[in-house]
Short mmCIF file of C-alpha atoms in Angstrom, two decimals:
data_model
loop_
_atom_site.label_atom_id
_atom_site.label_comp_id
_atom_site.label_asym_id
_atom_site.label_seq_id
_atom_site.Cartn_x
_atom_site.Cartn_y
_atom_site.Cartn_z
CA UNK Q 1 47.58 50.31 42.45
CA UNK Q 2 47.88 46.66 43.27
CA UNK Q 3 50.24 44.16 41.74
CA UNK Q 4 49.11 42.80 38.33
CA UNK Q 5 48.87 39.05 38.45
CA UNK Q 6 49.23 37.48 34.94
CA UNK Q 7 46.62 35.01 33.71
CA UNK Q 8 48.19 31.57 33.56
CA UNK Q 9 46.77 29.39 30.74
CA UNK Q 10 46.65 25.61 31.39
CA UNK Q 11 49.57 23.51 30.16
CA UNK Q 12 49.50 22.22 26.63
CA UNK Q 13 49.31 18.74 27.94
CA UNK Q 14 46.03 19.41 29.82
CA UNK Q 15 44.27 20.78 26.68
CA UNK Q 16 45.85 18.44 24.09
CA UNK Q 17 43.12 17.39 21.65
CA UNK Q 18 40.03 18.24 23.85
CA UNK Q 19 36.65 16.84 22.99
CA UNK Q 20 35.37 20.32 22.09
CA UNK Q 21 37.85 20.31 19.17
CA UNK Q 22 37.55 16.71 18.26
CA UNK Q 23 33.76 16.98 17.65
CA UNK Q 24 32.90 19.27 14.76
CA UNK Q 25 29.16 19.51 15.09
CA UNK Q 26 26.98 20.80 17.94
CA UNK Q 27 24.95 17.53 17.82
CA UNK Q 28 28.14 15.50 18.40
CA UNK Q 29 29.07 17.69 21.33
CA UNK Q 30 25.61 17.47 22.93
CA UNK Q 31 25.72 13.67 22.52
CA UNK Q 32 29.13 13.58 24.24
CA UNK Q 33 27.81 15.68 27.13
CA UNK Q 34 24.83 13.38 27.62
CA UNK Q 35 26.79 10.16 27.33
CA UNK Q 36 29.31 11.27 29.92
CA UNK Q 37 26.73 13.08 32.05
CA UNK Q 38 28.71 16.27 32.01
CA UNK Q 39 27.25 19.13 34.03
CA UNK Q 40 23.82 17.44 34.38
CA UNK Q 41 21.49 19.28 36.81
CA UNK Q 42 18.33 17.27 36.56
CA UNK Q 43 17.42 13.63 37.17
CA UNK Q 44 14.39 11.87 35.87
CA UNK Q 45 13.35 8.98 38.15
CA UNK Q 46 11.46 6.68 35.75
CA UNK Q 47 9.41 3.67 36.73
CA UNK Q 48 7.71 2.67 40.03
CA UNK Q 49 9.68 2.88 43.25
CA UNK Q 50 11.81 1.48 44.51
CA UNK Q 51 13.03 0.09 41.29
CA UNK Q 52 12.89 3.45 39.36
CA UNK Q 53 15.74 4.25 37.00
CA UNK Q 54 17.75 7.45 37.14
CA UNK Q 55 18.11 9.37 33.84
CA UNK Q 56 20.38 12.36 34.23
CA UNK Q 57 19.92 15.29 31.84
CA UNK Q 58 20.03 19.08 31.59
CA UNK Q 59 17.23 21.36 32.69
CA UNK Q 60 17.61 23.85 29.85
CA UNK Q 61 17.31 20.99 27.26
CA UNK Q 62 14.14 19.70 28.83
CA UNK Q 63 12.65 23.21 28.85
CA UNK Q 64 13.57 23.94 25.29
CA UNK Q 65 11.88 20.74 24.02
CA UNK Q 66 8.80 20.28 26.16
CA UNK Q 67 6.36 22.65 27.83
CA UNK Q 68 5.30 19.73 29.98
CA UNK Q 69 8.84 19.36 31.42
CA UNK Q 70 9.11 23.07 31.82
CA UNK Q 71 5.97 23.00 33.96
CA UNK Q 72 7.42 20.05 35.98
CA UNK Q 73 10.54 21.98 36.65
CA UNK Q 74 8.59 25.03 37.97
CA UNK Q 75 8.66 25.72 41.74
CA UNK Q 76 5.35 24.03 42.40
CA UNK Q 77 6.78 20.70 40.99
CA UNK Q 78 10.42 20.94 42.18
CA UNK Q 79 9.57 22.34 45.61
CA UNK Q 80 9.95 25.99 46.76
CA UNK Q 81 12.13 25.04 49.61
CA UNK Q 82 14.75 23.22 47.64
CA UNK Q 83 18.28 24.46 47.82
CA UNK Q 84 19.71 26.46 44.93
CA UNK Q 85 23.08 24.92 45.41
CA UNK Q 86 24.94 23.91 42.28
CA UNK Q 87 25.42 20.46 43.69
CA UNK Q 88 21.64 19.90 44.07
CA UNK Q 89 19.81 18.35 41.20
CA UNK Q 90 16.12 18.68 40.45
CA UNK Q 91 14.22 15.43 40.51
CA UNK Q 92 11.20 14.63 38.32
CA UNK Q 93 9.33 11.41 39.14
CA UNK Q 94 7.89 9.57 36.19
CA UNK Q 95 6.45 6.38 37.77
CA UNK Q 96 4.15 5.43 34.84
CA UNK Q 97 6.74 5.65 32.03
CA UNK Q 98 9.13 3.10 30.54
CA UNK Q 99 12.77 3.84 31.45
CA UNK Q 100 14.06 2.72 27.97
CA UNK Q 101 11.64 4.93 26.12
CA UNK Q 102 12.34 7.96 28.33
CA UNK Q 103 16.06 7.46 27.71
CA UNK Q 104 15.31 7.41 23.87
CA UNK Q 105 13.16 10.53 24.24
CA UNK Q 106 15.91 12.40 26.09
CA UNK Q 107 18.50 11.14 23.55
CA UNK Q 108 16.32 12.62 20.78
CA UNK Q 109 16.43 16.02 22.59
CA UNK Q 110 20.20 15.96 21.95
CA UNK Q 111 20.99 14.09 18.79
CA UNK Q 112 19.37 10.65 18.95
CA UNK Q 113 16.75 9.14 16.62
CA UNK Q 114 14.64 5.93 16.56
CA UNK Q 115 16.14 2.97 14.81
CA UNK Q 116 13.29 0.50 14.63
CA UNK Q 117 9.55 0.91 13.69
CA UNK Q 118 8.17 -0.43 16.97
CA UNK Q 119 10.49 1.78 18.80
CA UNK Q 120 9.39 4.85 16.69
CA UNK Q 121 5.74 4.16 17.27
CA UNK Q 122 6.11 3.89 20.97
CA UNK Q 123 8.28 7.01 20.99
CA UNK Q 124 5.67 8.90 18.88
CA UNK Q 125 3.02 8.20 21.60
CA UNK Q 126 5.50 9.47 24.34
CA UNK Q 127 6.51 12.51 22.42
CA UNK Q 128 2.84 13.42 21.99
CA UNK Q 129 2.24 12.95 25.68
CA UNK Q 130 5.03 15.37 26.63
CA UNK Q 131 4.29 17.73 23.66
CA UNK Q 132 7.76 17.36 21.97
CA UNK Q 133 7.19 18.51 18.31
CA UNK Q 134 10.87 18.15 17.45
CA UNK Q 135 10.82 14.39 18.39
CA UNK Q 136 7.39 13.86 16.76
CA UNK Q 137 8.87 15.10 13.47
CA UNK Q 138 11.81 12.70 13.85
CA UNK Q 139 9.42 9.80 14.37
CA UNK Q 140 7.22 10.72 11.40
CA UNK Q 141 10.24 11.09 9.11
CA UNK Q 142 11.55 7.62 10.25
CA UNK Q 143 8.14 5.91 9.93
CA UNK Q 144 7.57 7.34 6.40
CA UNK Q 145 10.86 6.11 5.19
CA UNK Q 146 10.56 2.75 6.92
CA UNK Q 147 6.96 1.89 5.78
CA UNK Q 148 6.43 -1.56 4.27
CA UNK Q 149 3.61 -4.05 3.85
CA UNK Q 150 4.23 -5.72 7.24
CA UNK Q 151 4.07 -2.48 9.33
CA UNK Q 152 1.93 0.01 7.41
CA UNK Q 153 -1.40 -0.86 9.13
CA UNK Q 154 0.22 -0.57 12.58
CA UNK Q 155 1.66 2.82 11.53
CA UNK Q 156 -1.79 3.92 10.33
CA UNK Q 157 -3.45 2.87 13.61
CA UNK Q 158 -0.96 4.76 15.73
CA UNK Q 159 -1.01 7.86 13.51
CA UNK Q 160 -4.88 7.77 13.82
CA UNK Q 161 -4.61 7.32 17.59
CA UNK Q 162 -2.47 10.53 18.07
CA UNK Q 163 -4.19 12.35 15.19
CA UNK Q 164 -1.07 13.03 13.06
CA UNK Q 165 -2.68 14.08 9.78
CA UNK Q 166 0.51 13.94 7.71
CA UNK Q 167 1.28 10.34 8.83
CA UNK Q 168 -2.35 9.26 8.42
CA UNK Q 169 -2.41 10.45 4.81
CA UNK Q 170 0.86 8.75 4.01
CA UNK Q 171 -0.38 5.42 5.53
CA UNK Q 172 -3.76 5.71 3.83
CA UNK Q 173 -2.18 6.19 0.36
CA UNK Q 174 0.11 3.28 0.97
CA UNK Q 175 -2.66 0.97 2.08
CA UNK Q 176 -4.90 1.96 -0.91
CA UNK Q 177 -2.24 1.52 -3.49
CA UNK Q 178 -0.78 -1.73 -2.04
CA UNK Q 179 -4.06 -3.34 -0.92
CA UNK Q 180 -3.62 -6.17 -3.39
CA UNK Q 181 -0.42 -7.20 -1.58
CA UNK Q 182 -1.83 -6.53 1.94
CA UNK Q 183 -4.81 -8.75 1.52
CA UNK Q 184 -2.73 -11.70 0.36
CA UNK Q 185 -0.38 -11.22 3.31
CA UNK Q 186 -3.41 -11.25 5.72
CA UNK Q 187 -2.70 -7.76 6.98
CA UNK Q 188 -6.28 -6.62 6.70
CA UNK Q 189 -7.01 -8.81 9.71
CA UNK Q 190 -5.26 -6.12 11.80
CA UNK Q 191 -8.03 -3.55 11.13
CA UNK Q 192 -10.76 -2.98 13.66
CA UNK Q 193 -14.41 -2.84 12.46
CA UNK Q 194 -14.48 0.89 11.70
CA UNK Q 195 -11.17 0.93 9.93
CA UNK Q 196 -12.15 -2.07 7.77
CA UNK Q 197 -15.35 -0.37 6.68
CA UNK Q 198 -13.55 2.85 5.96
CA UNK Q 199 -11.15 1.25 3.50
CA UNK Q 200 -13.70 -1.00 1.94
CA UNK Q 201 -15.78 2.14 0.96
CA UNK Q 202 -12.91 3.55 -1.19
CA UNK Q 203 -13.22 3.51 -4.93
CA UNK Q 204 -9.44 3.56 -5.35
CA UNK Q 205 -8.67 0.51 -3.23
CA UNK Q 206 -6.20 -1.29 -5.42
CA UNK Q 207 -7.38 -4.89 -5.01
CA UNK Q 208 -9.31 -7.48 -6.82
CA UNK Q 209 -12.81 -7.90 -5.34
CA UNK Q 210 -12.52 -11.70 -4.82
CA UNK Q 211 -9.22 -11.22 -2.96
CA UNK Q 212 -10.82 -8.58 -0.89
CA UNK Q 213 -13.73 -10.85 0.01
CA UNK Q 214 -11.37 -13.61 1.09
CA UNK Q 215 -9.50 -11.07 3.31
CA UNK Q 216 -12.76 -9.87 4.83
CA UNK Q 217 -13.83 -13.53 5.36
CA UNK Q 218 -10.59 -14.12 7.35
CA UNK Q 219 -11.19 -11.00 9.40
CA UNK Q 220 -14.78 -12.24 10.17
CA UNK Q 221 -13.36 -15.63 11.34
CA UNK Q 222 -11.03 -13.83 13.74
CA UNK Q 223 -13.75 -11.58 14.88
CA UNK Q 224 -15.99 -14.51 15.77
CA UNK Q 225 -13.13 -16.09 17.66
CA UNK Q 226 -12.48 -12.92 19.62
CA UNK Q 227 -16.18 -13.06 20.60
CA UNK Q 228 -15.63 -16.55 21.98
CA UNK Q 229 -17.86 -18.12 19.33
CA UNK Q 230 -17.38 -21.00 16.91
CA UNK Q 231 -15.73 -19.69 13.80
CA UNK Q 232 -16.45 -22.91 11.86
CA UNK Q 233 -20.11 -22.02 11.76
CA UNK Q 234 -21.05 -19.84 8.74
CA UNK Q 235 -23.95 -18.19 10.44
CA UNK Q 236 -21.60 -16.67 13.09
CA UNK Q 237 -19.35 -15.22 10.39
CA UNK Q 238 -22.32 -14.02 8.42
CA UNK Q 239 -23.53 -12.20 11.51
CA UNK Q 240 -20.35 -10.26 12.15
CA UNK Q 241 -20.13 -9.35 8.45
CA UNK Q 242 -23.70 -8.32 8.09
CA UNK Q 243 -22.94 -4.59 7.73
CA UNK Q 244 -19.75 -5.11 5.74
CA UNK Q 245 -21.17 -7.25 2.90
CA UNK Q 246 -22.82 -4.21 1.22
CA UNK Q 247 -19.27 -2.62 0.82
CA UNK Q 248 -18.03 -5.63 -1.21
CA UNK Q 249 -18.71 -5.30 -4.92
CA UNK Q 250 -19.82 -8.85 -5.66
CA UNK Q 251 -21.19 -7.84 -9.09
CA UNK Q 252 -17.61 -6.94 -10.11
CA UNK Q 253 -16.46 -10.54 -9.68
CA UNK Q 254 -16.47 -13.15 -12.41
CA UNK Q 255 -19.18 -15.76 -12.19
CA UNK Q 256 -16.46 -18.41 -11.48
CA UNK Q 257 -14.90 -16.41 -8.61
CA UNK Q 258 -18.26 -15.67 -7.01
CA UNK Q 259 -19.22 -19.31 -7.11
CA UNK Q 260 -15.92 -20.78 -6.00
CA UNK Q 261 -14.91 -18.26 -3.28
CA UNK Q 262 -18.21 -16.71 -2.10
CA UNK Q 263 -21.07 -19.14 -2.48
CA UNK Q 264 -18.94 -22.12 -1.32
CA UNK Q 265 -18.45 -20.41 2.11
CA UNK Q 266 -22.20 -20.17 2.63
CA UNK Q 267 -21.95 -16.86 4.47
CA UNK Q 268 -23.79 -14.58 2.03
CA UNK Q 269 -27.56 -14.70 2.63
CA UNK Q 270 -29.46 -16.68 0.09
CA UNK Q 271 -31.55 -13.73 -1.21
CA UNK Q 272 -28.46 -11.72 -1.91
CA UNK Q 273 -26.70 -14.73 -3.52
CA UNK Q 274 -29.59 -15.17 -5.94
CA UNK Q 275 -29.63 -11.55 -6.82
CA UNK Q 276 -25.91 -11.44 -7.57
CA UNK Q 277 -26.24 -14.64 -9.70
CA UNK Q 278 -28.97 -12.90 -11.60
CA UNK Q 279 -26.79 -9.94 -12.33
CA UNK Q 280 -23.70 -12.00 -13.24
CA UNK Q 281 -25.67 -14.30 -15.63
CA UNK Q 282 -27.29 -11.33 -17.39
CA UNK Q 283 -25.53 -10.36 -20.61
CA UNK Q 284 -23.34 -7.32 -20.17
CA UNK Q 285 -25.28 -5.33 -22.71
CA UNK Q 286 -28.55 -5.87 -20.81
CA UNK Q 287 -27.30 -5.40 -17.31
CA UNK Q 288 -28.43 -1.86 -17.01
CA UNK Q 289 -31.97 -3.03 -17.16
CA UNK Q 290 -31.57 -5.11 -13.99
CA UNK Q 291 -29.94 -2.32 -11.96
CA UNK Q 292 -30.89 1.16 -10.86
CA UNK Q 293 -28.63 4.26 -11.04
CA UNK Q 294 -28.60 6.38 -8.01
CA UNK Q 295 -26.09 8.00 -5.67
CA UNK Q 296 -24.06 5.44 -3.64
CA UNK Q 297 -24.66 5.94 0.07
CA UNK Q 298 -21.06 4.68 0.69
CA UNK Q 299 -19.37 7.40 -1.45
CA UNK Q 300 -18.94 11.17 -1.12
CA UNK Q 301 -19.41 11.80 -4.89
CA UNK Q 302 -21.90 13.53 -7.10
CA UNK Q 303 -21.32 11.06 -9.95
CA UNK Q 304 -23.95 8.43 -10.73
CA UNK Q 305 -22.96 4.90 -10.06
CA UNK Q 306 -24.79 1.57 -10.76
CA UNK Q 307 -26.28 -0.01 -7.71
CA UNK Q 308 -27.64 -3.55 -7.71
CA UNK Q 309 -30.92 -3.56 -5.73
CA UNK Q 310 -31.72 -6.60 -3.62
CA UNK Q 311 -34.96 -7.88 -2.25
CA UNK Q 312 -33.52 -7.66 1.23
CA UNK Q 313 -33.04 -3.80 0.83
CA UNK Q 314 -29.24 -4.11 0.77
CA UNK Q 315 -27.58 -2.65 -2.31
CA UNK Q 316 -24.27 -3.66 -3.89
CA UNK Q 317 -22.16 -1.23 -5.85
CA UNK Q 318 -21.55 -2.53 -9.48
CA UNK Q 319 -18.87 0.07 -10.26
CA UNK Q 320 -15.39 -1.52 -10.46
CA UNK Q 321 -12.78 0.02 -8.18
CA UNK Q 322 -10.16 2.15 -10.03
CA UNK Q 323 -7.33 -0.36 -9.76
CA UNK Q 324 -3.85 0.75 -10.62
CA UNK Q 325 -2.80 -0.56 -14.02
CA UNK Q 326 0.92 -1.00 -14.83
CA UNK Q 327 2.21 -0.84 -18.42
CA UNK Q 328 4.93 -3.13 -19.51
CA UNK Q 329 6.38 -1.99 -22.88
CA UNK Q 330 8.68 -4.59 -24.29
CA UNK Q 331 8.92 -3.52 -27.95
CA UNK Q 332 10.39 -0.35 -29.42
CA UNK Q 333 8.87 0.99 -32.73
CA UNK Q 334 11.12 -0.17 -35.61
CA UNK Q 335 9.48 0.32 -38.98
CA UNK Q 336 6.51 -0.77 -41.04
CA UNK Q 337 5.66 -2.98 -43.99
CA UNK Q 338 4.53 -5.98 -42.05
CA UNK Q 339 1.88 -8.01 -43.82
CA UNK Q 340 -0.57 -9.91 -41.60
CA UNK Q 341 -3.02 -11.69 -43.89
CA UNK Q 342 -5.82 -13.29 -42.03
CA UNK Q 343 -4.41 -16.08 -39.94
CA UNK Q 344 -3.77 -16.19 -36.22
CA UNK Q 345 -0.24 -15.26 -34.95
CA UNK Q 346 1.06 -16.63 -31.60
CA UNK Q 347 3.74 -16.10 -29.03
CA UNK Q 348 4.36 -17.46 -25.51
CA UNK Q 349 5.41 -15.79 -22.40
CA UNK Q 350 5.81 -16.18 -18.62
CA UNK Q 351 6.30 -13.75 -15.74
CA UNK Q 352 7.83 -14.20 -12.23
CA UNK Q 353 4.90 -12.68 -10.27
CA UNK Q 354 1.13 -13.30 -10.26
CA UNK Q 355 -0.69 -10.60 -12.33
CA UNK Q 356 -3.97 -9.99 -13.96
CA UNK Q 357 -3.88 -9.04 -17.72
CA UNK Q 358 -6.16 -6.15 -18.45
CA UNK Q 359 -5.34 -5.32 -22.10
CA UNK Q 360 -2.81 -5.79 -24.87
CA UNK Q 361 -1.34 -3.04 -27.06
CA UNK Q 362 -0.75 -3.48 -30.76
CA UNK Q 363 1.18 -1.25 -33.25
CA UNK Q 364 -1.32 0.59 -35.43
CA UNK Q 365 -1.71 0.79 -39.12
CA UNK Q 366 0.62 3.26 -40.98
CA UNK Q 367 -2.49 4.80 -42.63
CA UNK Q 368 -5.04 7.09 -40.96
CA UNK Q 369 -8.63 6.14 -40.04
CA UNK Q 370 -8.30 2.47 -41.06
CA UNK Q 371 -10.98 0.15 -39.63
CA UNK Q 372 -9.68 -3.13 -38.53
CA UNK Q 373 -11.00 -6.18 -36.73
CA UNK Q 374 -8.98 -7.65 -33.86
CA UNK Q 375 -9.25 -10.99 -32.06
CA UNK Q 376 -7.10 -11.91 -29.05
CA UNK Q 377 -6.93 -15.06 -26.96
CA UNK Q 378 -4.84 -16.01 -23.86
CA UNK Q 379 -4.41 -19.80 -23.53
CA UNK Q 380 -2.21 -22.34 -21.89
CA UNK Q 381 1.06 -22.99 -23.65
CA UNK Q 382 -0.30 -26.11 -25.48
CA UNK Q 383 -3.19 -23.90 -26.76
CA UNK Q 384 -5.81 -26.35 -25.61
CA UNK Q 385 -7.62 -24.13 -23.04
CA UNK Q 386 -8.73 -20.53 -23.38
CA UNK Q 387 -8.61 -18.44 -20.23
CA UNK Q 388 -9.90 -15.17 -21.78
CA UNK Q 389 -10.55 -13.63 -25.15
CA UNK Q 390 -11.84 -10.74 -27.24
CA UNK Q 391 -13.78 -11.76 -30.33
CA UNK Q 392 -13.60 -9.68 -33.47
CA UNK Q 393 -13.50 -6.25 -31.91
CA UNK Q 394 -13.83 -3.40 -34.42
CA UNK Q 395 -11.24 -0.53 -34.06
CA UNK Q 396 -10.57 2.64 -35.98
CA UNK Q 397 -6.80 3.21 -36.19
CA UNK Q 398 -5.84 6.92 -36.08
CA UNK Q 399 -2.42 8.58 -36.34
CA UNK Q 400 -2.72 10.07 -32.81
CA UNK Q 401 -0.87 7.19 -31.09
CA UNK Q 402 1.45 4.42 -32.32
CA UNK Q 403 -0.37 1.82 -30.24
CA UNK Q 404 -4.01 0.77 -29.94
CA UNK Q 405 -5.28 -1.37 -27.15
CA UNK Q 406 -7.62 -4.32 -26.85
CA UNK Q 407 -9.17 -4.74 -23.44
CA UNK Q 408 -10.46 -8.03 -22.05
CA UNK Q 409 -14.00 -8.18 -20.57
CA UNK Q 410 -12.52 -9.29 -17.25
CA UNK Q 411 -8.89 -9.16 -16.05
CA UNK Q 412 -7.28 -12.58 -16.74
CA UNK Q 413 -5.30 -14.26 -13.95
CA UNK Q 414 -1.72 -15.05 -14.99
CA UNK Q 415 0.06 -17.37 -12.58
CA UNK Q 416 3.81 -16.82 -11.97
CA UNK Q 417 6.40 -19.06 -13.59
CA UNK Q 418 3.74 -20.57 -15.93
CA UNK Q 419 3.91 -20.48 -19.75
CA UNK Q 420 0.99 -18.88 -21.56
CA UNK Q 421 0.25 -18.43 -25.26
CA UNK Q 422 -1.17 -15.24 -26.77
CA UNK Q 423 -2.89 -15.69 -30.04
CA UNK Q 424 -4.03 -12.72 -32.07
CA UNK Q 425 -5.51 -11.94 -35.51
CA UNK Q 426 -5.77 -8.57 -37.24
CA UNK Q 427 -7.94 -8.11 -40.28
CA UNK Q 428 -8.71 -5.14 -42.49
CA UNK Q 429 -8.18 -3.55 -45.89
CA UNK Q 430 -4.79 -2.17 -44.96
CA UNK Q 431 -2.17 -4.91 -44.17
CA UNK Q 432 0.74 -2.49 -43.60
CA UNK Q 433 1.43 -2.05 -39.93
CA UNK Q 434 4.22 -0.78 -37.74
CA UNK Q 435 6.28 -3.38 -35.97
CA UNK Q 436 8.88 -3.44 -33.18
CA UNK Q 437 12.14 -4.73 -31.79
CA UNK Q 438 13.07 -5.82 -28.26
CA UNK Q 439 13.32 -3.18 -25.63
CA UNK Q 440 13.28 -4.36 -22.07
CA UNK Q 441 12.77 -7.45 -19.88
CA UNK Q 442 12.04 -6.00 -16.46
CA UNK Q 443 9.56 -3.60 -14.95
CA UNK Q 444 9.91 -1.82 -11.61
CA UNK Q 445 6.29 -1.57 -10.23
CA UNK Q 446 7.58 -0.15 -6.90
CA UNK Q 447 10.73 0.21 -4.89
CA UNK Q 448 10.27 -3.29 -3.59
CA UNK Q 449 8.76 -5.12 -6.53
CA UNK Q 450 10.25 -5.70 -9.92
CA UNK Q 451 8.70 -8.05 -12.55
CA UNK Q 452 10.58 -9.97 -15.23
CA UNK Q 453 8.83 -11.31 -18.31
CA UNK Q 454 10.23 -13.94 -20.49
CA UNK Q 455 9.12 -14.55 -24.08
CA UNK Q 456 9.57 -17.66 -26.26
CA UNK Q 457 8.23 -19.17 -29.47
CA UNK Q 458 4.76 -20.58 -29.51
CA UNK Q 459 4.15 -24.06 -30.77
CA UNK Q 460 2.94 -22.66 -34.11
CA UNK Q 461 2.99 -19.47 -36.18
CA UNK Q 462 5.13 -17.48 -33.80
CA UNK Q 463 5.19 -13.71 -34.21
CA UNK Q 464 5.85 -11.05 -31.54
CA UNK Q 465 6.75 -8.03 -33.72
CA UNK Q 466 3.25 -6.50 -33.68
CA UNK Q 467 2.64 -6.62 -29.94
CA UNK Q 468 4.58 -3.96 -27.95
CA UNK Q 469 2.81 -3.67 -24.61
CA UNK Q 470 1.04 -5.46 -21.79
CA UNK Q 471 -1.35 -3.62 -19.33
CA UNK Q 472 -1.98 -5.48 -16.11
CA UNK Q 473 -2.83 -5.30 -12.40
CA UNK Q 474 -0.99 -6.88 -9.52
#
């Protein structure tokens, strides 16, 4: 039997604090291997020759993450006659790709991830090209968490391009819920024709119709410019918007908004303008006589909606979009015994963001089934100009809820940092009502928008105890 040769382990100095021990996770170790090009056996030559960039990596990692790279590394790509020597590295030529993006893609195979939205969008396209589901997931997660009003439409368009359903739904919901902000920022101008029509057809597009029209008008101006035509001529804008106008709900605008923002631009054909004027000047209680109820051709619904027929054959939907309404509760229930009498009570407020007041909540009577009459006015601080009002609305107070609501006929624009006075009068047999005490001064409407309301005494007859809640749109 031959001599036994003992196994000699390396000196302690050689293995002192090795990287395999320093790094605790497998991801950290893979990152170290990639960064230091340890044991790489494949080189990606990215970009056109002779200026292509070498990106060293590991064959097994490429194969694990992408069937496309697996196919490229097969003998028909790598070459059957290539030496199998350890020192020989397989080469894959990618002349049409961007070196920076390929490096990021390979990094994501190990432990990397995108760090910017533009980067993630480009990487998503590349990951779909090379069928890398792991990287696609990383991109989608990053884009969902990084969505904001300045990038959401770009995210939607890229998701639509690569048919990523999960990301498409996320972007659609974001756009629908934040449309009121997006139109004011001019982001709707990024849509192409088909995308614009798609979102305009939604009932739950959270935007005021006049703001939507102004956004569509800006889109039309840009579209005319892209067609190398004169965007100062109304007829050119009217032409590109011809099939978009029916999706704007002009009958849901106020008469003032329609006159100031639509008619003044002279882009809506005269016949349609006259018909909308007829509708808006008809008393609300009689409007059903001037419209027909039928299924809307723009909506996938079985519900009947009101359509305004026009002499031109074009129909406008008169059904208001289901705008998101926020509730600002600033009074906590305290007690009862408050005696109103029959005079107007007033209080003043301001808010640090533009809103539209939809309704105002009042504490109810302490007795069941009491019929009361309520009047509400929103005025300037000096109480010399009325912006909106409800005149003597009859309400039956029940014990089901502590608050009853008075809704304005049209949402009332409230400009930020401007003092307004609310005047209200409650009349009825019962003069004992619940009343409240201060509760909060700020409302978080979303992760990136917080509203602060400030209240102060009105010029006369100040009383805020009876009003606990505002309901408004952004």
